[in-house]
């Protein structure tokens, strides 16, 4: 993928405007990796600044960096750097911008962090409030007892 | 994104994930196994049924391994007798279509055929597209006929079943990949199956029985064909397989036809020959410009004719990137082993794209050395050449290996960065690799 990017037929630049007003100048072929942006360009050809209302400047910067650099090694190291909050926001950004490679990488990263963990651990990681009563929870645990054994200790 | 303070657990941490769009949650669930997904049902009321609409169900080897524990272990509860019931419950809970279903029938678990039949019937009503059924037990099962009602199938992989095709089978109109391993077919079943799949792109028939003919003219879209067999075959007809780019044929014998028609387009070729056959009789001279990967086993280099033919095949494969060869020796054939190695043309300017070579030899290696000299002298891009020698159990190995390595060192190389390695395996209890550089 890196080779394709260096052979850009047009070095036309585009400006992307994040939700907090931060501006990013990117090459057209980088911007096109975001299918949402591509659709925008297809609709209005002469546009120079594209608003990205759902994504903070901080996260858009990371996304653009990812697109420029992505390869297997980069992916493996990439996901280690971010906390769960950032991972989630980056995933939402990748989903909105429709970048399937980044989406896959982030989903894998999030899944890896909750693999074989207890529900208590997962709730903490995602800040999910447990609205089950103790009886309801016990009933569910019994129903899926095959799923609850051998889980990592918290 | 909603910021709901009522959901805050501690401080200003918010629960975003419960409001994620379902396609994003599915993206995360995709990388979790079925147990992890089942446990999400307990996270909160909102999460109770999220996992039940995830369209893939995989009961793979790892799933069963978890329950294959020791009764001596602490906290061990034996779930083996209940496994089929758990799987049935998961299926019944499922909401929406199921696109992918994987079942690995583990040796230590007894899954009754009645359950399998009901599961496949259930799946046939859920629009299943990918099915993988691997029977790893010691006895073969009869493939439930409900499989043939799964009209939306695109990928099928099955291993170790007895199979017959029902008379009302209307074909798998969308099937792209068909992978059959250790299947015992009833007469005519394989032929009906193949001819019922007009869009087939990949077909693997590995160690199956009960069929005599394979005709690929019914599969004009076929790109990949792998067949491995050991029994008597009447015919394997490759002639009309015009889209074929990847072919594995183990083995080529009388009855196979059309190979040379399709070779010019093939990119990956793996072949073995029936005993006493030579590649000189099987592969006709023709430019093999599409060929990138070539693996030939049962190459009898003791015969000069064969050696020269292999060289001409390599010369015609100008885009070859990887070469693997396994030689054999013909013990019955009385051949005069020449004192000197065959002189081959080492300035043909061919094999320019060749990067990797792996040659496995038994006993007679004189002609192999000629071949290697030819390869080293011509392949200007070569990265690695590995010579794997199996001399059998002999005490005189070391001086021979030393001689080989010395000869290899002296050979002229077209590629400055070529790395040549010699591996030696003994038929011993000590399995050692001796490497000489």
Coordinates of C-alpha atoms in Angstrom, one line a residue:
Chain A
X1 CA 0.0 0.0 0.0
X2 CA 2.9 2.4 0.7
X3 CA 4.2 2.1 -2.8
X4 CA 0.8 3.1 -4.3
X5 CA 0.7 6.2 -2.2
X6 CA 4.1 7.4 -3.3
X7 CA 3.0 7.1 -6.9
X8 CA 0.2 9.6 -6.6
X9 CA -0.9 10.8 -10.0
X10 CA -2.1 14.1 -8.7
X11 CA -0.5 15.9 -5.8
X12 CA -3.6 17.9 -5.3
X13 CA -4.1 18.8 -1.7
X14 CA -7.3 18.8 0.2
X15 CA -8.2 20.4 3.5
X16 CA -10.1 18.4 6.2
X17 CA -11.7 20.3 9.1
X18 CA -12.1 18.4 12.4
X19 CA -15.0 19.0 14.8
X20 CA -12.9 21.3 17.0
X21 CA -11.8 23.4 14.0
X22 CA -8.3 21.9 13.5
X23 CA -7.4 21.9 9.8
X24 CA -5.4 19.2 8.0
X25 CA -3.9 19.4 4.6
X26 CA -3.7 16.0 3.0
X27 CA -2.9 14.6 -0.4
X28 CA -5.9 13.6 -2.5
X29 CA -5.0 9.9 -2.6
X30 CA -4.7 9.8 1.2
X31 CA -8.1 11.4 1.7
X32 CA -9.6 8.9 -0.8
X33 CA -8.8 6.1 1.6
X34 CA -11.6 7.5 3.7
X35 CA -14.6 6.4 1.7
X36 CA -16.9 9.0 3.3
X37 CA -14.5 11.7 2.0
X38 CA -14.4 10.1 -1.4
X39 CA -18.2 10.2 -1.6
X40 CA -18.1 13.9 -0.6
X41 CA -15.6 14.6 -3.4
X42 CA -17.7 12.6 -5.9
X43 CA -20.7 14.7 -5.1
X44 CA -19.0 18.2 -5.2
X45 CA -15.9 18.2 -7.4
X46 CA -14.5 21.6 -6.7
X47 CA -14.6 21.4 -2.9
X48 CA -11.4 22.4 -1.1
X49 CA -12.3 22.1 2.5
X50 CA -14.3 19.1 3.8
X51 CA -15.9 19.3 7.2
X52 CA -15.5 16.2 9.5
X53 CA -18.0 17.1 12.2
X54 CA -17.8 13.8 14.2
X55 CA -14.1 13.6 14.7
X56 CA -11.8 15.6 17.0
X57 CA -8.6 17.0 15.6
X58 CA -6.5 14.8 17.9
X59 CA -8.1 11.7 16.4
X60 CA -8.2 12.8 12.8
X61 CA -4.4 13.4 13.1
X62 CA -3.9 9.8 14.2
X63 CA -6.2 8.4 11.5
X64 CA -4.3 10.3 8.7
X65 CA -1.0 9.1 10.1
X66 CA -2.3 5.5 10.1
X67 CA -3.4 5.8 6.4
X68 CA 0.0 7.1 5.4
X69 CA 2.0 4.5 7.2
X70 CA -0.1 1.4 7.4
X71 CA 1.5 -2.1 6.9
X72 CA 1.6 -5.2 9.1
X73 CA 4.3 -4.1 11.4
X74 CA 2.9 -0.7 11.9
X75 CA -0.5 -2.2 12.7
X76 CA 0.9 -4.5 15.4
X77 CA 2.6 -1.6 17.2
X78 CA -0.1 0.9 16.5
X79 CA -2.8 -0.6 18.7
X80 CA -0.5 -0.8 21.8
X81 CA -0.2 3.0 22.1
X82 CA -3.7 3.9 22.8
X83 CA -5.9 3.7 25.9
X84 CA -9.4 2.3 25.7
X85 CA -11.0 5.7 25.4
X86 CA -8.9 6.7 22.4
X87 CA -9.4 3.3 20.8
X88 CA -13.1 3.6 21.0
X89 CA -13.1 7.1 19.6
X90 CA -10.7 6.1 16.8
X91 CA -13.0 3.2 16.0
X92 CA -16.0 5.5 15.7
X93 CA -14.0 7.9 13.5
X94 CA -12.8 5.0 11.3
X95 CA -16.4 3.8 11.0
X96 CA -17.7 7.3 10.1
X97 CA -14.9 7.9 7.6
X98 CA -15.4 4.4 6.3
X99 CA -11.8 3.2 6.4
X100 CA -12.1 -0.6 6.6
X101 CA -8.4 -1.4 7.2
X102 CA -8.2 0.9 10.3
X103 CA -11.6 -0.4 11.5
X104 CA -10.4 -4.0 11.4
X105 CA -7.2 -3.1 13.2
X106 CA -9.0 -1.3 16.0
X107 CA -11.7 -3.9 16.4
X108 CA -9.0 -6.5 16.8
X109 CA -7.2 -4.4 19.3
X110 CA -10.3 -3.9 21.5
X111 CA -11.2 -7.5 21.3
X112 CA -7.7 -8.5 22.3
X113 CA -8.1 -6.5 25.5
X114 CA -11.2 -8.3 26.6
X115 CA -10.4 -11.8 25.4
X116 CA -11.3 -14.4 28.0
X117 CA -11.9 -11.8 30.7
X118 CA -14.7 -11.9 33.3
X119 CA -17.8 -9.8 32.8
X120 CA -16.8 -7.7 35.8
X121 CA -13.5 -6.8 34.1
X122 CA -15.2 -6.0 30.8
X123 CA -17.7 -3.8 32.6
X124 CA -14.8 -1.8 34.2
X125 CA -13.0 -1.5 30.9
X126 CA -16.0 -0.1 29.0
X127 CA -17.7 1.6 32.0
X128 CA -20.8 -0.4 31.6
X129 CA -23.2 -0.2 34.5
X130 CA -24.5 -3.5 35.7
X131 CA -28.3 -3.1 35.9
X132 CA -29.1 -6.7 36.6
X133 CA -30.3 -7.7 40.0
X134 CA -28.2 -10.4 41.8
X135 CA -30.9 -13.0 41.1
X136 CA -31.1 -12.1 37.4
X137 CA -27.3 -12.3 37.1
X138 CA -27.1 -15.6 38.9
X139 CA -29.8 -17.0 36.6
X140 CA -27.9 -15.9 33.5
X141 CA -24.7 -17.3 34.7
X142 CA -26.4 -20.7 35.3
X143 CA -28.0 -20.6 31.8
X144 CA -24.6 -20.1 30.1
X145 CA -22.5 -22.0 32.6
X146 CA -20.4 -23.5 29.8
X147 CA -19.2 -20.0 28.9
X148 CA -18.1 -19.1 32.4
X149 CA -15.4 -21.6 33.2
X150 CA -11.8 -21.2 32.6
X151 CA -12.1 -17.4 32.5
X152 CA -9.0 -15.4 33.4
X153 CA -8.8 -14.2 37.0
X154 CA -9.2 -10.5 37.2
Chain B
X1 CA -22.4 10.0 20.3
X2 CA -24.6 10.5 23.3
X3 CA -23.0 11.7 26.5
X4 CA -25.3 10.4 29.2
X5 CA -24.2 11.3 32.7
X6 CA -26.7 8.8 34.1
X7 CA -24.6 6.0 32.8
X8 CA -21.4 7.2 34.3
X9 CA -19.7 4.7 36.6
X10 CA -17.0 6.7 38.1
X11 CA -15.9 10.3 37.6
X12 CA -16.4 11.3 34.0
X13 CA -15.9 7.9 32.4
X14 CA -18.7 7.2 30.0
X15 CA -20.1 4.0 28.6
X16 CA -19.7 4.6 24.9
X17 CA -19.7 1.1 23.6
X18 CA -23.2 0.2 24.5
X19 CA -24.4 2.9 22.1
X20 CA -22.1 1.9 19.3
X21 CA -23.7 1.2 15.9
X22 CA -24.4 -2.6 15.6
X23 CA -22.0 -3.0 12.7
X24 CA -19.2 -1.7 14.9
X25 CA -20.0 -4.0 17.7
X26 CA -20.2 -6.9 15.3
X27 CA -16.7 -5.9 14.1
X28 CA -15.4 -6.4 17.7
X29 CA -17.4 -9.6 18.3
X30 CA -15.9 -11.0 15.1
X31 CA -12.5 -11.2 16.9
X32 CA -13.8 -12.9 20.0
X33 CA -14.6 -16.6 20.3
X34 CA -18.1 -17.9 21.0
X35 CA -17.6 -18.1 24.8
X36 CA -16.5 -14.5 25.0
X37 CA -19.5 -13.5 23.0
X38 CA -21.9 -15.5 25.2
X39 CA -20.5 -13.8 28.3
X40 CA -21.3 -10.3 26.9
X41 CA -25.0 -11.2 27.5
X42 CA -24.4 -10.6 31.2
X43 CA -22.8 -7.2 31.0
X44 CA -26.0 -5.3 31.3
X45 CA -29.7 -5.5 30.3
X46 CA -28.9 -3.8 27.0
X47 CA -26.3 -6.4 26.1
X48 CA -28.4 -9.5 26.8
X49 CA -29.2 -10.4 23.3
X50 CA -26.6 -8.4 21.3
X51 CA -24.5 -11.5 20.8
X52 CA -27.4 -13.6 19.6
X53 CA -27.6 -11.6 16.4
X54 CA -24.0 -11.9 15.5
X55 CA -24.1 -13.9 12.2
X56 CA -21.3 -16.3 12.8
X57 CA -21.1 -19.3 15.0
X58 CA -17.8 -21.2 15.4
X59 CA -17.5 -24.3 17.5
X60 CA -13.9 -25.0 16.5
X61 CA -11.1 -27.1 18.0
X62 CA -10.2 -24.4 20.5
X63 CA -13.8 -24.4 21.8
X64 CA -13.8 -28.2 22.4
X65 CA -10.3 -28.2 23.8
X66 CA -11.4 -26.0 26.6
X67 CA -13.8 -28.7 27.8
X68 CA -11.4 -31.6 27.1
X69 CA -10.0 -31.3 30.6
X70 CA -8.7 -33.7 33.1
X71 CA -11.0 -35.0 35.8
X72 CA -8.2 -34.7 38.2
X73 CA -8.0 -30.9 37.9
X74 CA -9.5 -28.7 40.6
X75 CA -12.9 -27.2 39.7
X76 CA -13.3 -29.6 36.8
X77 CA -16.8 -30.1 35.7
X78 CA -17.3 -32.6 33.0
X79 CA -19.3 -30.9 30.3
X80 CA -18.6 -33.5 27.6
X81 CA -22.0 -35.2 27.7
X82 CA -23.8 -31.9 27.5
X83 CA -21.8 -30.2 24.7
X84 CA -24.4 -31.1 22.0
X85 CA -27.1 -29.6 24.2
X86 CA -25.1 -26.4 24.6
X87 CA -24.6 -26.0 20.9
X88 CA -28.3 -26.6 20.3
X89 CA -29.2 -24.0 22.9
X90 CA -27.0 -21.4 21.2
X91 CA -28.5 -22.1 17.9
X92 CA -32.1 -21.8 19.3
X93 CA -31.2 -18.5 20.9
X94 CA -29.9 -17.1 17.7
X95 CA -31.7 -14.2 16.2
X96 CA -31.4 -13.3 12.5
X97 CA -29.4 -14.9 9.7
X98 CA -26.3 -17.1 10.3
X99 CA -23.7 -16.5 7.6
X100 CA -20.9 -18.7 8.9
X101 CA -21.1 -21.9 10.8
X102 CA -18.0 -23.9 11.9
X103 CA -18.1 -27.2 13.7
X104 CA -15.1 -29.3 14.6
X105 CA -16.1 -32.7 15.8
X106 CA -13.5 -33.4 18.4
X107 CA -12.2 -37.0 18.9
X108 CA -13.0 -37.0 22.6
X109 CA -16.5 -35.8 22.3
X110 CA -19.4 -37.9 21.1
X111 CA -21.7 -35.9 18.9
X112 CA -24.7 -37.9 17.9
X113 CA -25.7 -37.8 14.2
X114 CA -29.3 -36.9 15.2
X115 CA -28.0 -33.6 16.6
X116 CA -25.9 -32.8 13.5
X117 CA -29.0 -33.5 11.3
X118 CA -31.1 -31.1 13.3
X119 CA -28.4 -28.4 13.3
X120 CA -27.9 -28.5 9.5
X121 CA -31.7 -28.4 9.0
X122 CA -31.8 -25.3 11.3
X123 CA -28.9 -23.7 9.4
X124 CA -30.6 -24.3 6.0
X125 CA -33.4 -22.0 7.1
X126 CA -31.0 -19.3 8.3
X127 CA -29.4 -18.4 5.0
X128 CA -26.0 -19.9 5.8
X129 CA -23.2 -19.0 3.4
X130 CA -20.1 -20.5 4.8
X131 CA -20.1 -24.0 6.3
X132 CA -17.2 -25.9 7.8
X133 CA -17.8 -29.4 9.2
X134 CA -14.6 -31.2 10.2
X135 CA -15.1 -34.7 11.6
X136 CA -12.0 -35.5 13.5
X137 CA -13.4 -38.6 15.2
X138 CA -12.4 -42.1 14.3
X139 CA -15.6 -43.0 12.5
X140 CA -17.1 -41.3 9.6
X141 CA -20.6 -39.8 9.6
X142 CA -23.2 -39.7 7.0
X143 CA -23.5 -36.1 5.7
X144 CA -27.1 -34.9 6.5
X145 CA -29.0 -34.4 3.3
X146 CA -30.3 -31.0 4.6
X147 CA -26.9 -29.6 3.6
X148 CA -28.2 -29.7 0.0
X149 CA -31.1 -27.4 0.9
X150 CA -28.7 -24.6 1.9
X151 CA -29.3 -22.6 -1.2
X152 CA -27.2 -19.6 -0.3
X153 CA -23.9 -21.5 0.2
X154 CA -20.8 -19.8 -1.1
X155 CA -18.1 -21.7 0.8
X156 CA -18.2 -25.3 1.9
X157 CA -15.4 -27.2 3.7
X158 CA -16.1 -30.8 4.9
X159 CA -13.9 -33.6 6.1
X160 CA -14.4 -37.3 6.8
X161 CA -18.0 -37.9 5.9
X162 CA -19.9 -40.3 3.7
X163 CA -21.8 -38.4 1.1
X164 CA -24.6 -39.0 -1.4
X165 CA -26.5 -36.4 -3.3
X166 CA -30.3 -36.5 -3.1
X167 CA -32.1 -36.9 -6.4
X168 CA -33.9 -33.6 -6.0
X169 CA -30.6 -31.6 -5.7
X170 CA -30.9 -28.5 -7.7
X171 CA -27.3 -27.4 -7.2
X172 CA -25.5 -24.8 -5.2
X173 CA -26.0 -21.8 -7.6
X174 CA -23.8 -19.5 -5.6
X175 CA -21.1 -21.8 -4.5
X176 CA -17.5 -20.5 -5.0
X177 CA -15.3 -22.6 -2.8
X178 CA -15.7 -26.4 -2.4
X179 CA -13.2 -28.2 -0.2
X180 CA -13.7 -31.9 0.2
X181 CA -11.4 -34.0 2.3
X182 CA -11.6 -37.7 3.1
X183 CA -15.0 -37.9 1.7
X184 CA -16.4 -41.3 0.7
X185 CA -18.8 -40.6 -2.2
X186 CA -21.6 -42.8 -3.3
X187 CA -21.5 -43.5 -7.0
X188 CA -22.1 -40.4 -9.1
X189 CA -22.3 -38.1 -6.1
X190 CA -19.1 -36.1 -6.8
X191 CA -20.1 -35.7 -10.5
X192 CA -23.6 -34.4 -9.5
X193 CA -22.1 -32.1 -6.9
X194 CA -19.6 -30.5 -9.3
X195 CA -22.0 -30.1 -12.2
X196 CA -24.5 -28.4 -9.8
X197 CA -22.1 -25.5 -9.1
X198 CA -21.8 -23.3 -12.1
X199 CA -19.9 -20.5 -10.4
X200 CA -17.3 -22.6 -8.7
X201 CA -13.9 -20.9 -8.4
X202 CA -12.0 -23.2 -6.1
X203 CA -12.2 -27.0 -5.9
X204 CA -10.2 -29.2 -3.6
X205 CA -10.6 -33.0 -3.6
X206 CA -8.2 -34.5 -1.1
X207 CA -8.0 -38.2 -0.3
X208 CA -11.6 -38.9 -1.2
X209 CA -12.9 -42.1 -2.6
X210 CA -15.9 -43.4 -4.5
X211 CA -15.4 -41.5 -7.7
X212 CA -13.6 -42.4 -10.9
X213 CA -14.0 -39.3 -13.1
X214 CA -13.6 -35.6 -12.6
X215 CA -14.6 -33.4 -15.5
X216 CA -13.8 -29.7 -15.2
X217 CA -15.6 -28.7 -18.4
X218 CA -18.7 -28.1 -16.2
X219 CA -16.6 -25.5 -14.3
X220 CA -15.5 -22.8 -16.7
X221 CA -15.0 -20.3 -13.9
X222 CA -12.7 -22.6 -11.9
X223 CA -9.4 -20.8 -10.9
X224 CA -8.0 -23.2 -8.3
X225 CA -8.0 -27.0 -8.5
X226 CA -6.3 -29.3 -6.0
X227 CA -6.6 -33.0 -6.2
X228 CA -4.8 -35.7 -4.3
X229 CA -5.7 -39.3 -4.6
X230 CA -4.4 -42.8 -4.2
X231 CA -6.9 -45.0 -5.9
X232 CA -7.7 -46.0 -9.5
X233 CA -9.1 -43.2 -11.6
X234 CA -10.6 -43.4 -15.0
X235 CA -10.3 -39.8 -16.1
X236 CA -9.5 -36.3 -14.9
X237 CA -10.3 -34.0 -17.7
X238 CA -8.7 -30.6 -17.4
X239 CA -9.1 -29.5 -21.0
X240 CA -11.9 -26.9 -20.7
X241 CA -10.7 -25.4 -17.4
X242 CA -9.7 -22.2 -19.2
X243 CA -9.7 -20.0 -16.0
X244 CA -7.4 -22.3 -14.1
X245 CA -4.4 -20.5 -12.5
X246 CA -3.6 -22.7 -9.6
X247 CA -3.3 -26.5 -10.1
X248 CA -2.2 -29.2 -7.6
X249 CA -2.2 -32.7 -9.1
X250 CA -1.0 -35.5 -7.0
X251 CA -0.6 -37.6 -8.9
X252 CA -0.5 -37.4 -12.7
X253 CA -1.2 -40.7 -14.2
X254 CA -2.9 -42.3 -17.3
X255 CA -6.3 -40.9 -17.4
X256 CA -5.4 -37.3 -16.8
X257 CA -6.0 -35.2 -20.0
X258 CA -5.8 -31.6 -21.1
X259 CA -2.8 -30.7 -18.9
X260 CA -0.9 -29.0 -21.7
X261 CA -3.9 -27.1 -22.9
X262 CA -4.1 -25.2 -19.6
X263 CA -0.5 -24.9 -18.6
X264 CA 0.3 -21.7 -20.4
X265 CA -2.1 -19.8 -18.1
X266 CA -1.2 -21.5 -14.8
X267 CA 0.6 -19.4 -12.1
X268 CA 1.0 -22.0 -9.5
X269 CA 1.7 -25.7 -10.2
X270 CA 2.3 -28.6 -7.9
X271 CA 2.7 -32.0 -9.4
X272 CA 3.7 -35.5 -8.6
X273 CA 3.9 -38.4 -11.1
X274 CA 2.8 -42.0 -11.0
X275 CA 5.7 -44.4 -10.7
X276 CA 7.9 -44.9 -13.8
X277 CA 6.6 -41.7 -15.4
X278 CA 8.7 -38.9 -16.5
X279 CA 8.0 -35.2 -16.8
X280 CA 9.5 -35.4 -20.2
X281 CA 6.4 -37.4 -21.3
X282 CA 3.9 -35.3 -19.4
X283 CA 4.8 -31.6 -19.8
X284 CA 5.2 -30.6 -23.4
X285 CA 7.5 -27.8 -24.5
X286 CA 5.6 -24.6 -24.2
X287 CA 6.2 -21.1 -22.9
X288 CA 5.2 -21.1 -19.3
X289 CA 5.2 -17.3 -18.9
X290 CA 2.5 -17.2 -16.2
X291 CA 4.2 -19.6 -13.9
X292 CA 5.4 -18.1 -10.6
X293 CA 5.4 -21.1 -8.3
X294 CA 6.5 -24.6 -9.3
X295 CA 6.7 -27.7 -7.1
X296 CA 7.6 -31.0 -8.7
X297 CA 7.9 -34.1 -6.7
X298 CA 9.0 -37.6 -7.9
X299 CA 11.5 -36.1 -10.2
X300 CA 13.9 -38.8 -11.4
X301 CA 17.0 -36.9 -12.2
X302 CA 19.1 -40.1 -12.7
X303 CA 17.8 -40.2 -16.2
X304 CA 19.6 -37.7 -18.4
X305 CA 16.6 -37.1 -20.6
X306 CA 14.6 -36.1 -17.5
X307 CA 17.3 -33.7 -16.3
X308 CA 17.4 -32.0 -19.7
X309 CA 13.7 -31.7 -19.8
X310 CA 13.5 -30.1 -16.4
X311 CA 16.1 -27.6 -17.5
X312 CA 14.0 -26.7 -20.6
X313 CA 10.9 -26.4 -18.5
X314 CA 12.8 -24.0 -16.2
X315 CA 14.1 -22.0 -19.2
X316 CA 10.5 -21.5 -20.5
X317 CA 9.3 -20.4 -17.1
X318 CA 10.7 -16.9 -17.4
X319 CA 8.7 -15.4 -14.5
X320 CA 9.3 -18.2 -12.0
X321 CA 9.7 -16.9 -8.5
X322 CA 9.8 -20.0 -6.4
X323 CA 10.9 -23.5 -7.2
X324 CA 10.5 -26.6 -5.0
X325 CA 11.7 -30.0 -6.2
X326 CA 11.7 -33.4 -4.6
X327 CA 13.7 -36.0 -6.4
X328 CA 13.3 -39.7 -6.2
X329 CA 15.4 -42.6 -7.3
X330 CA 14.2 -45.4 -9.4
X331 CA 15.6 -48.5 -7.7
X332 CA 14.4 -50.9 -10.5
X333 CA 15.8 -48.8 -13.3
X334 CA 19.3 -49.9 -14.3
X335 CA 20.9 -46.6 -15.1
X336 CA 24.5 -45.9 -15.7
X337 CA 25.5 -43.2 -13.3
X338 CA 27.9 -41.1 -15.2
X339 CA 31.3 -40.3 -13.6
X340 CA 31.0 -36.6 -14.4
X341 CA 28.1 -34.4 -13.9
X342 CA 26.1 -33.2 -17.0
X343 CA 27.3 -30.0 -18.4
X344 CA 24.4 -27.6 -18.7
X345 CA 24.2 -24.3 -20.4
X346 CA 24.9 -21.8 -17.7
X347 CA 24.6 -18.6 -19.8
X348 CA 21.0 -18.8 -21.0
X349 CA 19.9 -15.6 -19.3
X350 CA 16.8 -17.2 -17.8
X351 CA 15.3 -17.5 -14.3
X352 CA 15.7 -13.8 -13.7
X353 CA 12.8 -13.6 -11.3
X354 CA 13.7 -16.6 -9.3
X355 CA 14.0 -15.8 -5.6
X356 CA 13.7 -19.1 -3.7
X357 CA 14.7 -22.7 -4.5
X358 CA 14.3 -25.7 -2.3
X359 CA 15.5 -29.1 -3.5
X360 CA 15.1 -32.3 -1.6
X361 CA 17.3 -35.2 -2.6
X362 CA 17.6 -38.9 -1.8
X363 CA 20.8 -40.8 -2.5
X364 CA 21.9 -39.9 -6.0
X365 CA 22.8 -36.3 -6.2
X366 CA 25.2 -36.0 -9.1
X367 CA 22.7 -34.7 -11.5
X368 CA 21.2 -32.5 -8.8
X369 CA 24.5 -30.7 -8.5
X370 CA 24.4 -30.0 -12.3
X371 CA 21.0 -28.6 -11.9
X372 CA 22.0 -26.4 -9.0
X373 CA 25.0 -25.2 -10.9
X374 CA 22.6 -24.3 -13.8
X375 CA 20.3 -22.4 -11.4
X376 CA 23.0 -20.5 -9.6
X377 CA 24.7 -19.4 -12.8
X378 CA 21.5 -18.0 -14.2
X379 CA 19.2 -16.7 -11.5
X380 CA 20.3 -13.1 -11.1
X381 CA 17.8 -12.3 -8.3
X382 CA 18.2 -15.4 -6.2
X383 CA 17.9 -15.0 -2.5
X384 CA 17.9 -18.5 -1.0
X385 CA 18.8 -22.0 -2.3
X386 CA 18.3 -24.9 0.1
X387 CA 19.5 -28.4 -0.6
X388 CA 17.9 -30.9 1.7
X389 CA 19.7 -34.2 1.6
X390 CA 18.4 -37.5 2.9
X391 CA 21.2 -40.1 2.5
X392 CA 19.6 -42.7 4.6
X393 CA 21.4 -44.2 7.6
X394 CA 25.0 -44.2 6.6
X395 CA 28.1 -43.6 8.6
X396 CA 29.9 -42.1 5.7
X397 CA 27.7 -39.1 5.5
X398 CA 30.0 -36.4 6.8
X399 CA 32.7 -36.6 4.0
X400 CA 30.0 -36.7 1.4
X401 CA 28.3 -33.7 2.8
X402 CA 31.6 -31.9 3.1
X403 CA 32.2 -32.6 -0.6
X404 CA 28.8 -31.3 -1.6
X405 CA 29.2 -28.1 0.4
X406 CA 32.6 -27.5 -1.0
X407 CA 31.3 -27.9 -4.5
X408 CA 28.4 -25.6 -3.9
X409 CA 30.8 -22.9 -2.5
X410 CA 32.8 -23.0 -5.8
X411 CA 29.8 -22.7 -8.1
X412 CA 29.5 -19.4 -10.0
X413 CA 26.5 -17.3 -8.9
X414 CA 24.6 -14.8 -10.9
X415 CA 23.1 -13.3 -7.8
X416 CA 25.6 -11.7 -5.3
X417 CA 23.2 -12.1 -2.4
X418 CA 22.3 -15.7 -3.0
X419 CA 22.3 -17.7 0.3
X420 CA 23.0 -21.4 -0.1
X421 CA 22.1 -23.8 2.6
X422 CA 22.6 -27.6 3.0
X423 CA 20.3 -29.5 5.3
X424 CA 20.8 -33.1 6.2
X425 CA 18.2 -35.4 7.8
X426 CA 19.0 -38.8 9.1
X427 CA 16.5 -41.6 9.6
X428 CA 17.4 -41.8 13.2
X429 CA 15.9 -41.1 16.5
X430 CA 18.2 -38.2 16.7
X431 CA 16.8 -35.7 14.3
X432 CA 19.6 -33.2 13.7
X433 CA 20.1 -30.5 11.2
X434 CA 23.7 -30.0 10.0
X435 CA 24.2 -26.7 8.3
X436 CA 27.2 -26.0 6.2
X437 CA 27.8 -22.6 4.7

